[in-house]
CSV table of C-alpha atoms in Angstrom, one decimal:
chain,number,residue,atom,x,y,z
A,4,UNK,CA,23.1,32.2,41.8
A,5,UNK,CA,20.2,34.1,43.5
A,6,UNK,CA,18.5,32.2,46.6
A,7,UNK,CA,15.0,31.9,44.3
A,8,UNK,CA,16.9,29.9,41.5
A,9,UNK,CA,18.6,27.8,44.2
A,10,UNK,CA,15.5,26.9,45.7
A,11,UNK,CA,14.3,25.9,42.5
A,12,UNK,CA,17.2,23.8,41.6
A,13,UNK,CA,16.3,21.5,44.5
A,14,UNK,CA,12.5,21.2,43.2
A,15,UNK,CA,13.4,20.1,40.0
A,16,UNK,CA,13.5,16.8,40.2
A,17,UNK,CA,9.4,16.9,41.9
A,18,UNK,CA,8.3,19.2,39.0
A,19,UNK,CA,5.9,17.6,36.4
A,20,UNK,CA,7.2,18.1,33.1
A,21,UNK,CA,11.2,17.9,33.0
A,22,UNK,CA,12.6,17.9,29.8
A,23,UNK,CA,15.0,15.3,29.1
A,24,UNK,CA,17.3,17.1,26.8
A,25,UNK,CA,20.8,18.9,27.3
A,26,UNK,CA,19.3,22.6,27.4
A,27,UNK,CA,20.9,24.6,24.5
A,28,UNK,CA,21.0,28.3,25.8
A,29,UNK,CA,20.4,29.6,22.2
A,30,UNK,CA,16.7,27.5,22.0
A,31,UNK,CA,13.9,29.4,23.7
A,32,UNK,CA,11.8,26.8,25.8
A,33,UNK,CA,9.4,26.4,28.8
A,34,UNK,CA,10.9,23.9,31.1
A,35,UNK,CA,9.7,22.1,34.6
A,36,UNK,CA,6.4,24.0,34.0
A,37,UNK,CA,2.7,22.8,36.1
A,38,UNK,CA,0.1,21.1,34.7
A,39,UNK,CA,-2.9,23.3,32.9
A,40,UNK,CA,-4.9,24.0,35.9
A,41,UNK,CA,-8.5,24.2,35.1
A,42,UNK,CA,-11.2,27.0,36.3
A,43,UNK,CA,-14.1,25.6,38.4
A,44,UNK,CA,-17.6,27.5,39.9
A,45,UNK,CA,-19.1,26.3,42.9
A,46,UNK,CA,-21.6,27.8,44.7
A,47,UNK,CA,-21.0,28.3,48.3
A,48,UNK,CA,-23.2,25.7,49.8
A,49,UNK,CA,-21.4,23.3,47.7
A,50,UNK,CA,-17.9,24.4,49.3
A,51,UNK,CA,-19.3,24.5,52.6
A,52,UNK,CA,-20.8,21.1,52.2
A,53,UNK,CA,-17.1,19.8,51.2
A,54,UNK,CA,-15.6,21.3,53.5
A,55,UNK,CA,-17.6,19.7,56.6
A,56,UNK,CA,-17.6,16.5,54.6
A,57,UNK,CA,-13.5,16.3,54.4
A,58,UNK,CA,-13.5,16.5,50.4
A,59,UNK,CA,-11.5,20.7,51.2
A,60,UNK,CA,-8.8,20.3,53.5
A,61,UNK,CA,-8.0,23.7,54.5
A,62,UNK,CA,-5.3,23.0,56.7
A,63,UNK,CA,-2.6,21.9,55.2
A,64,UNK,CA,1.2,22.1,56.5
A,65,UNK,CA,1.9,25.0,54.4
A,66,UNK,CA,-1.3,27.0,55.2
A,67,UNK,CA,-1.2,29.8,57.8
A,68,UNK,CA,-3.8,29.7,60.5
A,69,UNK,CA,-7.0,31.5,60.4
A,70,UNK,CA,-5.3,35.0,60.4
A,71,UNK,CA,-8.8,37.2,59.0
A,72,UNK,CA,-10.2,38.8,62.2
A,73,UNK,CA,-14.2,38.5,62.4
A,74,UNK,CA,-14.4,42.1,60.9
A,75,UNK,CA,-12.5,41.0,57.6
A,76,UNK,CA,-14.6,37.7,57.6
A,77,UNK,CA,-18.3,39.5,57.9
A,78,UNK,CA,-16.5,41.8,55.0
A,79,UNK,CA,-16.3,39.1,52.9
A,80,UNK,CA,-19.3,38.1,52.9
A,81,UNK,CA,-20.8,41.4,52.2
A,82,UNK,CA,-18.4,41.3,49.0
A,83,UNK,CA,-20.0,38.2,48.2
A,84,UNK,CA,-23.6,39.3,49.0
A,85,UNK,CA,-23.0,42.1,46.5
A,86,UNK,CA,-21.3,40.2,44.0
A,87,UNK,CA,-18.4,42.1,44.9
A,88,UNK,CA,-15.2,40.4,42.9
A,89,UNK,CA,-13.6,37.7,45.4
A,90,UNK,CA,-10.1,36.5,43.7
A,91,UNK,CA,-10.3,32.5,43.2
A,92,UNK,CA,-9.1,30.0,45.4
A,93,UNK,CA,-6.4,28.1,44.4
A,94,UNK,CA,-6.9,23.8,45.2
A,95,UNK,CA,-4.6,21.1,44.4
A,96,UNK,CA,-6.7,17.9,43.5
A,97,UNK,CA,-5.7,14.8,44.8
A,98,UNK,CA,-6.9,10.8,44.7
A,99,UNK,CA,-6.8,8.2,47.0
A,100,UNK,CA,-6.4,4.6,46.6
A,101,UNK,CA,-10.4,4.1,46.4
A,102,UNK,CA,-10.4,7.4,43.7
A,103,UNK,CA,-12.2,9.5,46.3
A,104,UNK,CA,-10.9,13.4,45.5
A,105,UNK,CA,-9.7,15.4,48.3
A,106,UNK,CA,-9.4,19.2,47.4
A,107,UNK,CA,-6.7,20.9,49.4
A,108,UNK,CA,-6.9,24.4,49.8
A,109,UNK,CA,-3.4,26.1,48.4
A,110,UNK,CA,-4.9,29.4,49.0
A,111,UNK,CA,-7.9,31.2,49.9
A,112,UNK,CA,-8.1,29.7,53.2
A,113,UNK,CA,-9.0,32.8,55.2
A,114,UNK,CA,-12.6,33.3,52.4
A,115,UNK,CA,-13.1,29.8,52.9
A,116,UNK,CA,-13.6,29.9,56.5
A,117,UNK,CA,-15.7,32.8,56.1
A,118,UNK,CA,-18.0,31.2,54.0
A,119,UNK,CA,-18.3,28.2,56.3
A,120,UNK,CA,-18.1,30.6,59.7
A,121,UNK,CA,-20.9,32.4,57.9
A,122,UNK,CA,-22.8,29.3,57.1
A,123,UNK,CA,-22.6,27.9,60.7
A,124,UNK,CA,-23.6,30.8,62.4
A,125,UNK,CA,-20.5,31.6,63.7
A,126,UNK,CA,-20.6,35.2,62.2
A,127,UNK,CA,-22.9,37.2,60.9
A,128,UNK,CA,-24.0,40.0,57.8
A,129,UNK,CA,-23.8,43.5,58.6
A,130,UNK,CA,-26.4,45.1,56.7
A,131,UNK,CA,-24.8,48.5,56.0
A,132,UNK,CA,-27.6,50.8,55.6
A,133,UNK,CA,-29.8,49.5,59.2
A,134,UNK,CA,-26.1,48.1,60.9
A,135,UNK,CA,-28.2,45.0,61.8
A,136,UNK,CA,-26.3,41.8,62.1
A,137,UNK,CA,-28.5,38.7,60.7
A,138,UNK,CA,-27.2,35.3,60.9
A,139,UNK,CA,-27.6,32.5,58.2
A,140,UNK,CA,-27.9,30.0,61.3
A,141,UNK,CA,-29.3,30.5,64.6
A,142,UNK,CA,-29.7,28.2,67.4
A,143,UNK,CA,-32.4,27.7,69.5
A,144,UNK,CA,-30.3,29.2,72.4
A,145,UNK,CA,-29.7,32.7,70.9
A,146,UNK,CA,-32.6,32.8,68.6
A,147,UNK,CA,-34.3,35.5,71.0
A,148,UNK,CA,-31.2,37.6,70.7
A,149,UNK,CA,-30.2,37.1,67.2
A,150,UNK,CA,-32.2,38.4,63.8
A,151,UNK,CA,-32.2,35.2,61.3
A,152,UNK,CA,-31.6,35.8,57.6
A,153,UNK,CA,-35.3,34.7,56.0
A,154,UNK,CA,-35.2,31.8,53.5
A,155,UNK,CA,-35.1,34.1,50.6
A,156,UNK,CA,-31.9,35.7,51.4
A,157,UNK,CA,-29.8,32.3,52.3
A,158,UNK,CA,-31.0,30.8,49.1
A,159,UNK,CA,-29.2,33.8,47.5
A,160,UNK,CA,-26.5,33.3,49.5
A,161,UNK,CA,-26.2,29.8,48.9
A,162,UNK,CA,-26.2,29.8,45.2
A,163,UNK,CA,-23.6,32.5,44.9
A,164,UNK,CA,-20.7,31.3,42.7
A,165,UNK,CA,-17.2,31.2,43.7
A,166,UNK,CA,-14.4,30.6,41.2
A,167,UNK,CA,-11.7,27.7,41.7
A,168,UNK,CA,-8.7,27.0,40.6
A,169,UNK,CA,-7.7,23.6,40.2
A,170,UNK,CA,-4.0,21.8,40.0
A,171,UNK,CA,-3.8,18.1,39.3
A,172,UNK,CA,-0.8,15.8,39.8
A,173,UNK,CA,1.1,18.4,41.6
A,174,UNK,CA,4.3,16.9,43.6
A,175,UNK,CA,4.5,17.9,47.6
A,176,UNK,CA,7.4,20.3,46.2
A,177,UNK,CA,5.1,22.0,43.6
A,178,UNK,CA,2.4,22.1,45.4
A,179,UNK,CA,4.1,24.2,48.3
A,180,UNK,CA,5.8,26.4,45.7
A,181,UNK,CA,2.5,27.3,44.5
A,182,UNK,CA,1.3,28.6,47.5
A,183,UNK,CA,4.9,30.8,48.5
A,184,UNK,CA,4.8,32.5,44.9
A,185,UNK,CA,0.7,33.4,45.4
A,186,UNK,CA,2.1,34.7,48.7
A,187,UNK,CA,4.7,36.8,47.3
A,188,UNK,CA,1.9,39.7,48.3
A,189,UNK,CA,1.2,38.8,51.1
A,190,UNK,CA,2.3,39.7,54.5
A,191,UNK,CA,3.7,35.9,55.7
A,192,UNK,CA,5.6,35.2,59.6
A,193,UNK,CA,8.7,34.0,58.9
A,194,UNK,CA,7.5,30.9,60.9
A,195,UNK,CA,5.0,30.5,58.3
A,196,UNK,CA,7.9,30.7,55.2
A,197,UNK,CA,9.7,27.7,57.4
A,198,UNK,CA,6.9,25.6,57.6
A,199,UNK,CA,6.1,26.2,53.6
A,200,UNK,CA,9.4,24.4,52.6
A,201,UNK,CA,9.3,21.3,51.2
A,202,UNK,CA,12.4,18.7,52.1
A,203,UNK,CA,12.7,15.5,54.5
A,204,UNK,CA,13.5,17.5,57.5
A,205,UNK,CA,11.1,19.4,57.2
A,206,UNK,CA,8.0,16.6,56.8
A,207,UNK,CA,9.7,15.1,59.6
A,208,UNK,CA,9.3,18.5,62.1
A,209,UNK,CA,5.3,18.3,60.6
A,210,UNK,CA,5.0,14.8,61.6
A,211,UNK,CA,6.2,15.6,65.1
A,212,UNK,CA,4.0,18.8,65.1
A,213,UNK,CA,1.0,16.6,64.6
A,214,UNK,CA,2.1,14.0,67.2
A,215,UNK,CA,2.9,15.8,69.8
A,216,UNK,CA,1.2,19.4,69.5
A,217,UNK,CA,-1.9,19.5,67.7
A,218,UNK,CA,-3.0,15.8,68.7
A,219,UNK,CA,-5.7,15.3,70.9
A,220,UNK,CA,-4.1,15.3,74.2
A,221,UNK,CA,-0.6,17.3,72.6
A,222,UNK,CA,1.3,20.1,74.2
A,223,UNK,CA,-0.9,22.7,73.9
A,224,UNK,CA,-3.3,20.9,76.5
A,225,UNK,CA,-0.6,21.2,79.1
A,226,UNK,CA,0.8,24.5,79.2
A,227,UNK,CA,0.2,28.0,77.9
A,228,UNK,CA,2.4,29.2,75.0
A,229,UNK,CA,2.4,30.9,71.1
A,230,UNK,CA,1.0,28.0,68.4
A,231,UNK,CA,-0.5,30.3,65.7
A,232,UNK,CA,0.8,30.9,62.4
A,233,UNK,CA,3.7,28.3,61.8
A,234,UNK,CA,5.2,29.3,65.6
A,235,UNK,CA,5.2,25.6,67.1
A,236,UNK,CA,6.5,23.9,63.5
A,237,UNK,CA,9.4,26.6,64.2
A,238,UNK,CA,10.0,25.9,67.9
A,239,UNK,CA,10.3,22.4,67.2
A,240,UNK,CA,12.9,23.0,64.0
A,241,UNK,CA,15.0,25.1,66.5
A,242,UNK,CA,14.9,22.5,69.4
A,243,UNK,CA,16.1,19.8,66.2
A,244,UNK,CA,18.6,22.4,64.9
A,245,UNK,CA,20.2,23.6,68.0
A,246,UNK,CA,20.3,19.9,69.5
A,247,UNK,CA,21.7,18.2,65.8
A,248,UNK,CA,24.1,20.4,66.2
A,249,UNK,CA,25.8,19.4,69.3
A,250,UNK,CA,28.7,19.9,71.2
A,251,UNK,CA,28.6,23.4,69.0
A,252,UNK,CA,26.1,25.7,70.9
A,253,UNK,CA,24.4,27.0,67.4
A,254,UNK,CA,22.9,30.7,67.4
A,255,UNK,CA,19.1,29.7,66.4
A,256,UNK,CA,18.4,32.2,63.6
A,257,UNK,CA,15.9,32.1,60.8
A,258,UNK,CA,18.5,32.3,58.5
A,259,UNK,CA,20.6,29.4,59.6
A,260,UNK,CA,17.1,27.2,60.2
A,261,UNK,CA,15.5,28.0,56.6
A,262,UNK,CA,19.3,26.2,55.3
A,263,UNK,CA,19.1,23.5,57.7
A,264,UNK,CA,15.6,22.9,56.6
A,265,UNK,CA,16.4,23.6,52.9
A,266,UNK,CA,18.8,20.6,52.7
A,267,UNK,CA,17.5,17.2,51.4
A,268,UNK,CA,19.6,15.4,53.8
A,269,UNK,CA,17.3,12.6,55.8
A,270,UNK,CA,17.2,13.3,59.7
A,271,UNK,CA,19.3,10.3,61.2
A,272,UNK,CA,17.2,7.9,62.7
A,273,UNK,CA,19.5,8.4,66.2
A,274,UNK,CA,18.2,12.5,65.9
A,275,UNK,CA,14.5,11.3,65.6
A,276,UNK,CA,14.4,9.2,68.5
A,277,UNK,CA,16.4,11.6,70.6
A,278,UNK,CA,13.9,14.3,69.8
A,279,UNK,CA,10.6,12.5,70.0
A,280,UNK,CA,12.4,11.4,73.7
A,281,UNK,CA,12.6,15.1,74.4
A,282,UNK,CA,9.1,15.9,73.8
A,283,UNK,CA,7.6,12.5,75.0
A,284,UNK,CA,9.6,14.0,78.9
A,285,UNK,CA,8.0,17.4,78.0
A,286,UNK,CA,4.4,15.7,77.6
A,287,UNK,CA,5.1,13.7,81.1
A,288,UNK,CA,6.7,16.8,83.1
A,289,UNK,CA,3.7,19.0,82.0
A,290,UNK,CA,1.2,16.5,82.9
A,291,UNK,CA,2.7,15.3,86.3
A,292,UNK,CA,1.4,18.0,88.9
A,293,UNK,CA,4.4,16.9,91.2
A,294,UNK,CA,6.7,18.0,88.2
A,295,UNK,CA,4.8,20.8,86.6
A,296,UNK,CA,6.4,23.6,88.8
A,297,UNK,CA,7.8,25.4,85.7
A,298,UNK,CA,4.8,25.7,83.7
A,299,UNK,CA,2.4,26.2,87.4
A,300,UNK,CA,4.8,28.7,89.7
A,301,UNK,CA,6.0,30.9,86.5
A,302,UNK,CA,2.7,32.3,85.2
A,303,UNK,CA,3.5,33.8,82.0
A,304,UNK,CA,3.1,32.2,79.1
A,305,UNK,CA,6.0,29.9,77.8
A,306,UNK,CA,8.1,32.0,75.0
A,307,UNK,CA,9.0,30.8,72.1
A,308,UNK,CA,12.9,31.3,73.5
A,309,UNK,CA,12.1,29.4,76.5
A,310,UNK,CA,9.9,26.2,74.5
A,311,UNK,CA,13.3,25.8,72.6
A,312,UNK,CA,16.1,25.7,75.5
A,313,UNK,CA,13.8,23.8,77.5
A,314,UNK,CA,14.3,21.2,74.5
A,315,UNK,CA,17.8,21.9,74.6
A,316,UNK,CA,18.4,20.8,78.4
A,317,UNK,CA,15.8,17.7,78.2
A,318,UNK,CA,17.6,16.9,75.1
A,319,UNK,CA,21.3,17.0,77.2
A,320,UNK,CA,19.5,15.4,80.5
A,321,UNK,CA,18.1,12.4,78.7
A,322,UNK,CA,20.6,10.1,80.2
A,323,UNK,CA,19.2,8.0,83.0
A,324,UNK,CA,21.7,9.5,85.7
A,325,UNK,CA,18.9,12.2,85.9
A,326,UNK,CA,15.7,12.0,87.2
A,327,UNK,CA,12.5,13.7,86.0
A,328,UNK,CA,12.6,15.5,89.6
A,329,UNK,CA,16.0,17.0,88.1
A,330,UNK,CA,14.7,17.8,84.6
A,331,UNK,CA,11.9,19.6,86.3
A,332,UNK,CA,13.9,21.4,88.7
A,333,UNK,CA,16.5,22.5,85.7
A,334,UNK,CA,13.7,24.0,83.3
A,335,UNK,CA,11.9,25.6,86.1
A,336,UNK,CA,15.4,27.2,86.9
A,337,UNK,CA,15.7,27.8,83.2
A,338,UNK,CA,12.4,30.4,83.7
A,339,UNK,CA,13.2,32.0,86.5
A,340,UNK,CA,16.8,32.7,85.5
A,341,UNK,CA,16.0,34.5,82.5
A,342,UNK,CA,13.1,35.7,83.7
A,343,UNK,CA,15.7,37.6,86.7
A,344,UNK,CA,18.1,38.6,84.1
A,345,UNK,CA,15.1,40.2,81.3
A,346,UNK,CA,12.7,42.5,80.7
A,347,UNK,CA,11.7,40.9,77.6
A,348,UNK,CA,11.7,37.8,76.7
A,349,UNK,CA,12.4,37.0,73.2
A,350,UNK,CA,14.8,34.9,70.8
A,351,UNK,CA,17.5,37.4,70.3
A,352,UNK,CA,21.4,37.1,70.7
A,353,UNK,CA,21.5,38.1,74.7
A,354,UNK,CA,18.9,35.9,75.9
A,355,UNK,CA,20.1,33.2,73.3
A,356,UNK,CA,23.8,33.6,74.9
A,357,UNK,CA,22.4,33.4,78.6
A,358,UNK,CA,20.6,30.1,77.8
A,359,UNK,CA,23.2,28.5,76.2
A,360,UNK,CA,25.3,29.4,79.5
A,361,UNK,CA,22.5,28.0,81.7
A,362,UNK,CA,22.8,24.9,79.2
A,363,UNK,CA,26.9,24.7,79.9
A,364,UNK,CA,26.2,25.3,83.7
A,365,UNK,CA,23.8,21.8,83.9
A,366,UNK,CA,26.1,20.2,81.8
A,367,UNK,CA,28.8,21.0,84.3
A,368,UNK,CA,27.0,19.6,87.6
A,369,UNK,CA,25.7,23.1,88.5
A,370,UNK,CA,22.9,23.2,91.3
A,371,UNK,CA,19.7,25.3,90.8
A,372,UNK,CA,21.0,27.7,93.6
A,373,UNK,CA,23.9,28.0,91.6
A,374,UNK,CA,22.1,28.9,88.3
A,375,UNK,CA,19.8,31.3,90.6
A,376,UNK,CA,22.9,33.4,92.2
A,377,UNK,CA,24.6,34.0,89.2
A,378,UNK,CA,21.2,35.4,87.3
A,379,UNK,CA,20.5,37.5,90.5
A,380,UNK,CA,24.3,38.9,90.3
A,381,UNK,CA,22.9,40.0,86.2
A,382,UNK,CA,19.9,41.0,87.5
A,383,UNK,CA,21.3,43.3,89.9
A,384,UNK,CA,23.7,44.9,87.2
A,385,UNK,CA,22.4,48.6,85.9
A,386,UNK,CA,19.7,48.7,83.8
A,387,UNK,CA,20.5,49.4,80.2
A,388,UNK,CA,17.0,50.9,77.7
A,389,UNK,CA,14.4,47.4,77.9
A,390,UNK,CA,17.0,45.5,79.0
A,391,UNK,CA,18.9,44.8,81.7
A,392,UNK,CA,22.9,45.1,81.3
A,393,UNK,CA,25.3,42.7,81.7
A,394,UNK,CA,28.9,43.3,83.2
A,395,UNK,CA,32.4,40.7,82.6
A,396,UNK,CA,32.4,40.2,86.4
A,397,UNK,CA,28.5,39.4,86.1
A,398,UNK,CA,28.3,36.9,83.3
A,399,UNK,CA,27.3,33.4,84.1
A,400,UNK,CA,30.3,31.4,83.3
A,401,UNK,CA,30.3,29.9,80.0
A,402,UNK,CA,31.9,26.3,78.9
A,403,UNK,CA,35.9,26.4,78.6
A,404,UNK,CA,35.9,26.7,74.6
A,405,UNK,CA,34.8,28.9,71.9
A,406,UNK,CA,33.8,28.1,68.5
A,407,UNK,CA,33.1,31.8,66.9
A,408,UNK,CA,30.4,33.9,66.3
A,409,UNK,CA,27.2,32.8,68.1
A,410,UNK,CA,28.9,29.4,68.7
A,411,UNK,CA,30.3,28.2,71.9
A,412,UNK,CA,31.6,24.5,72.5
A,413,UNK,CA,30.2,22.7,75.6
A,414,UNK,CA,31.2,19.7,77.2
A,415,UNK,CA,30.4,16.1,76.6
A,416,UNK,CA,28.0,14.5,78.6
A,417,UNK,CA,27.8,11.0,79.3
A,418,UNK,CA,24.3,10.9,77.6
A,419,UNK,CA,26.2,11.7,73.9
């Protein structure tokens, strides 16, 4: 069975229309299909008005960021200026309990925010015979450096028609598998396939995304690091994954994390305290300025490689026999280490197997100087193409036992 049809399998049961009935292989019949969806025009002030109202919600789980640079958006609006054909945009209508509808936006994000960029002066029209820019809006702040479109030509703009397509009564499940097969062209991160998968572990890594992330005051006030397009949703699966998964040191692959995901086993309620713990210490260590030395000293911008292990050692410090001084000390370590030992710092196998060591060497008592020599001793090995080459008498010292390919067993803490 391909990996499409097992995906499948697993939706069935959220589809709309299952049929009953033992399938006989020699009947021809459309099973688990969607509802009819239905075709819809509005005009463009109409979408922009619902959009500002709440009644389009553009930003669902699923949906990739705003991906369109400001060339591609001012492009689209010249399509639609010219009545240029603009392929429809795909919404899944839903009710609340007071019957108000709420369209959410299963594709065509990117020429919705055009529109309402375009609406709210936050681009402009290129007109491509003078290569003047003209704005619909213009504020009274750049009106002496910006050319205004005259009533005439926003009321054309206004009343152009864009068509909709509309799903009603879609599942979760349905509604995301809508959006991967429009996607099928399209040129998606693999963080943004993860976040598109529809399962209880899953909703549980978006509720902890909107918690602790995008939230007001979330982790991307505190320190510097990669949250577009479906990269912090993935972070925080790999920091759930790798952790779930002790004492086995899992190798954090896509692969491995799209099954993990996948399954429609319930994250145990021990895991999702754990976790929200991890990233509760991570709030408080990036917001203490006595504690923040590994996010203030280290300027670069936190890799995606480095958000996860720092999950990993928070998650195996969270007994009370360490301190937040020591938790800050150990991920600041955690940064320079790797930072010694590599050239580049990215989630592949080497840097992987070096953080997992780091990881074995806190869980063993090791001191920060300790953690330091050692990734001086690699650092100081010959350099090998981008990155720098590690010898046997080099290697950090990993824990006593084995467990395979990409897998080595660690210790037991008193925290587990």
């Amino acid at each position: 069975m391909s990996d499409k049809e097992d995906d499948r399998d697993e939706l069935d049961q959220d589809y709309m229309s299952v049929d009953e009935d033992a399938p006989d292989p020699m009947v021809f019949k459309i099973r688990r299909s969607l509802g009819q969806p239905i075709a819809q025009s509005f005009t463009t002030e109409e979408l922009h008005m619902r959009i500002h109202n709440g009644e389009v919600d553009l930003c669902p789980p699923y949906q990739r960021d705003v991906v369109w640079p400001t060339s591609k958006q001012m492009e689209i609006v010249d399509s639609i200026y010219h009545n240029f054909y603009v392929p429809p945009v795909i919404f899944a209508v839903v009710e609340d309990e007071d019957g108000e509808e709420t369209r959410i936006c299963v594709d065509g994000k990117q020429r919705l925010t055009s529109i309402q960029k375009f609406f709210d002066g936050q681009i402009g029209y290129r007109d491509p015979d003078m290569r003047k820019i003209w704005y619909y809006t213009v504020s009274e702040t750049t009106r002496a450096t910006r050319n205004e479109i005259p009533e005439a030509g926003k009321r054309l703009f206004a009343e152009k028609q864009i068509t909709c397509i509309e799903y009603r009564g879609l599942t979760a499940a349905a509604e995301r598998d809508v959006f991967q097969r429009v996607q099928l062209g399209m040129s998606l991160t693999s963080a943004e396939k993860l976040q598109a998968i529809a399962s209880p572990r899953a909703d549980w890594i978006n509720q902890l995304e909107a918690k602790f992330i995008t939230s007001d005051d979330g982790l991307h006030n505190k320190f510097e690091f990669d949250d577009k397009r479906g990269r912090t949703f993935q972070n925080l699966a790999f920091i759930a994954y790798c952790c779930a998964g002790l004492p086995e040191q899992q190798a954090p692959t896509v692969q491995k994390l799209d099954r993990w995901l996948c399954s429609d086993e319930r994250p145990t309620a021990e895991l999702q305290s754990r976790i929200e713990l991890v990233l509760q210490t991570m709030w408080h260590l990036a917001d203490d300025k006595k504690l923040n030395t590994a996010f203030r000293e280290v300027k670069a911008k936190v890799a995606p490689v480095e958000f996860l292990y720092i999950g990993v050692i928070l998650y195996v410090m969270r007994s009370k026999s360490h301190s937040d001084e020591d938790r800050a000390d150990m991920i600041h370590a955690l940064r320079r280490a790797i930072r010694e030992i590599f050239h580049d710092i990215r989630l592949n196998s080497n840097v992987c197997r070096v953080c997992w060591e780091i990881v074995g060497l806190i869980e063993e008592g090791a001191s920060v100087e300790d953690i330091l020599t050692v990734a001086a001793k690699q650092a100081a090995a010959p350099v090998k193409g981008k990155r720098k080459k590690h010898t046997d008498d080099d290697a950090m010292p990993s824990s006593p036992k084995k467990a395979g390919p990409g897998r080595r067993k660690r210790t037991k803490t008193a925290a587990d």
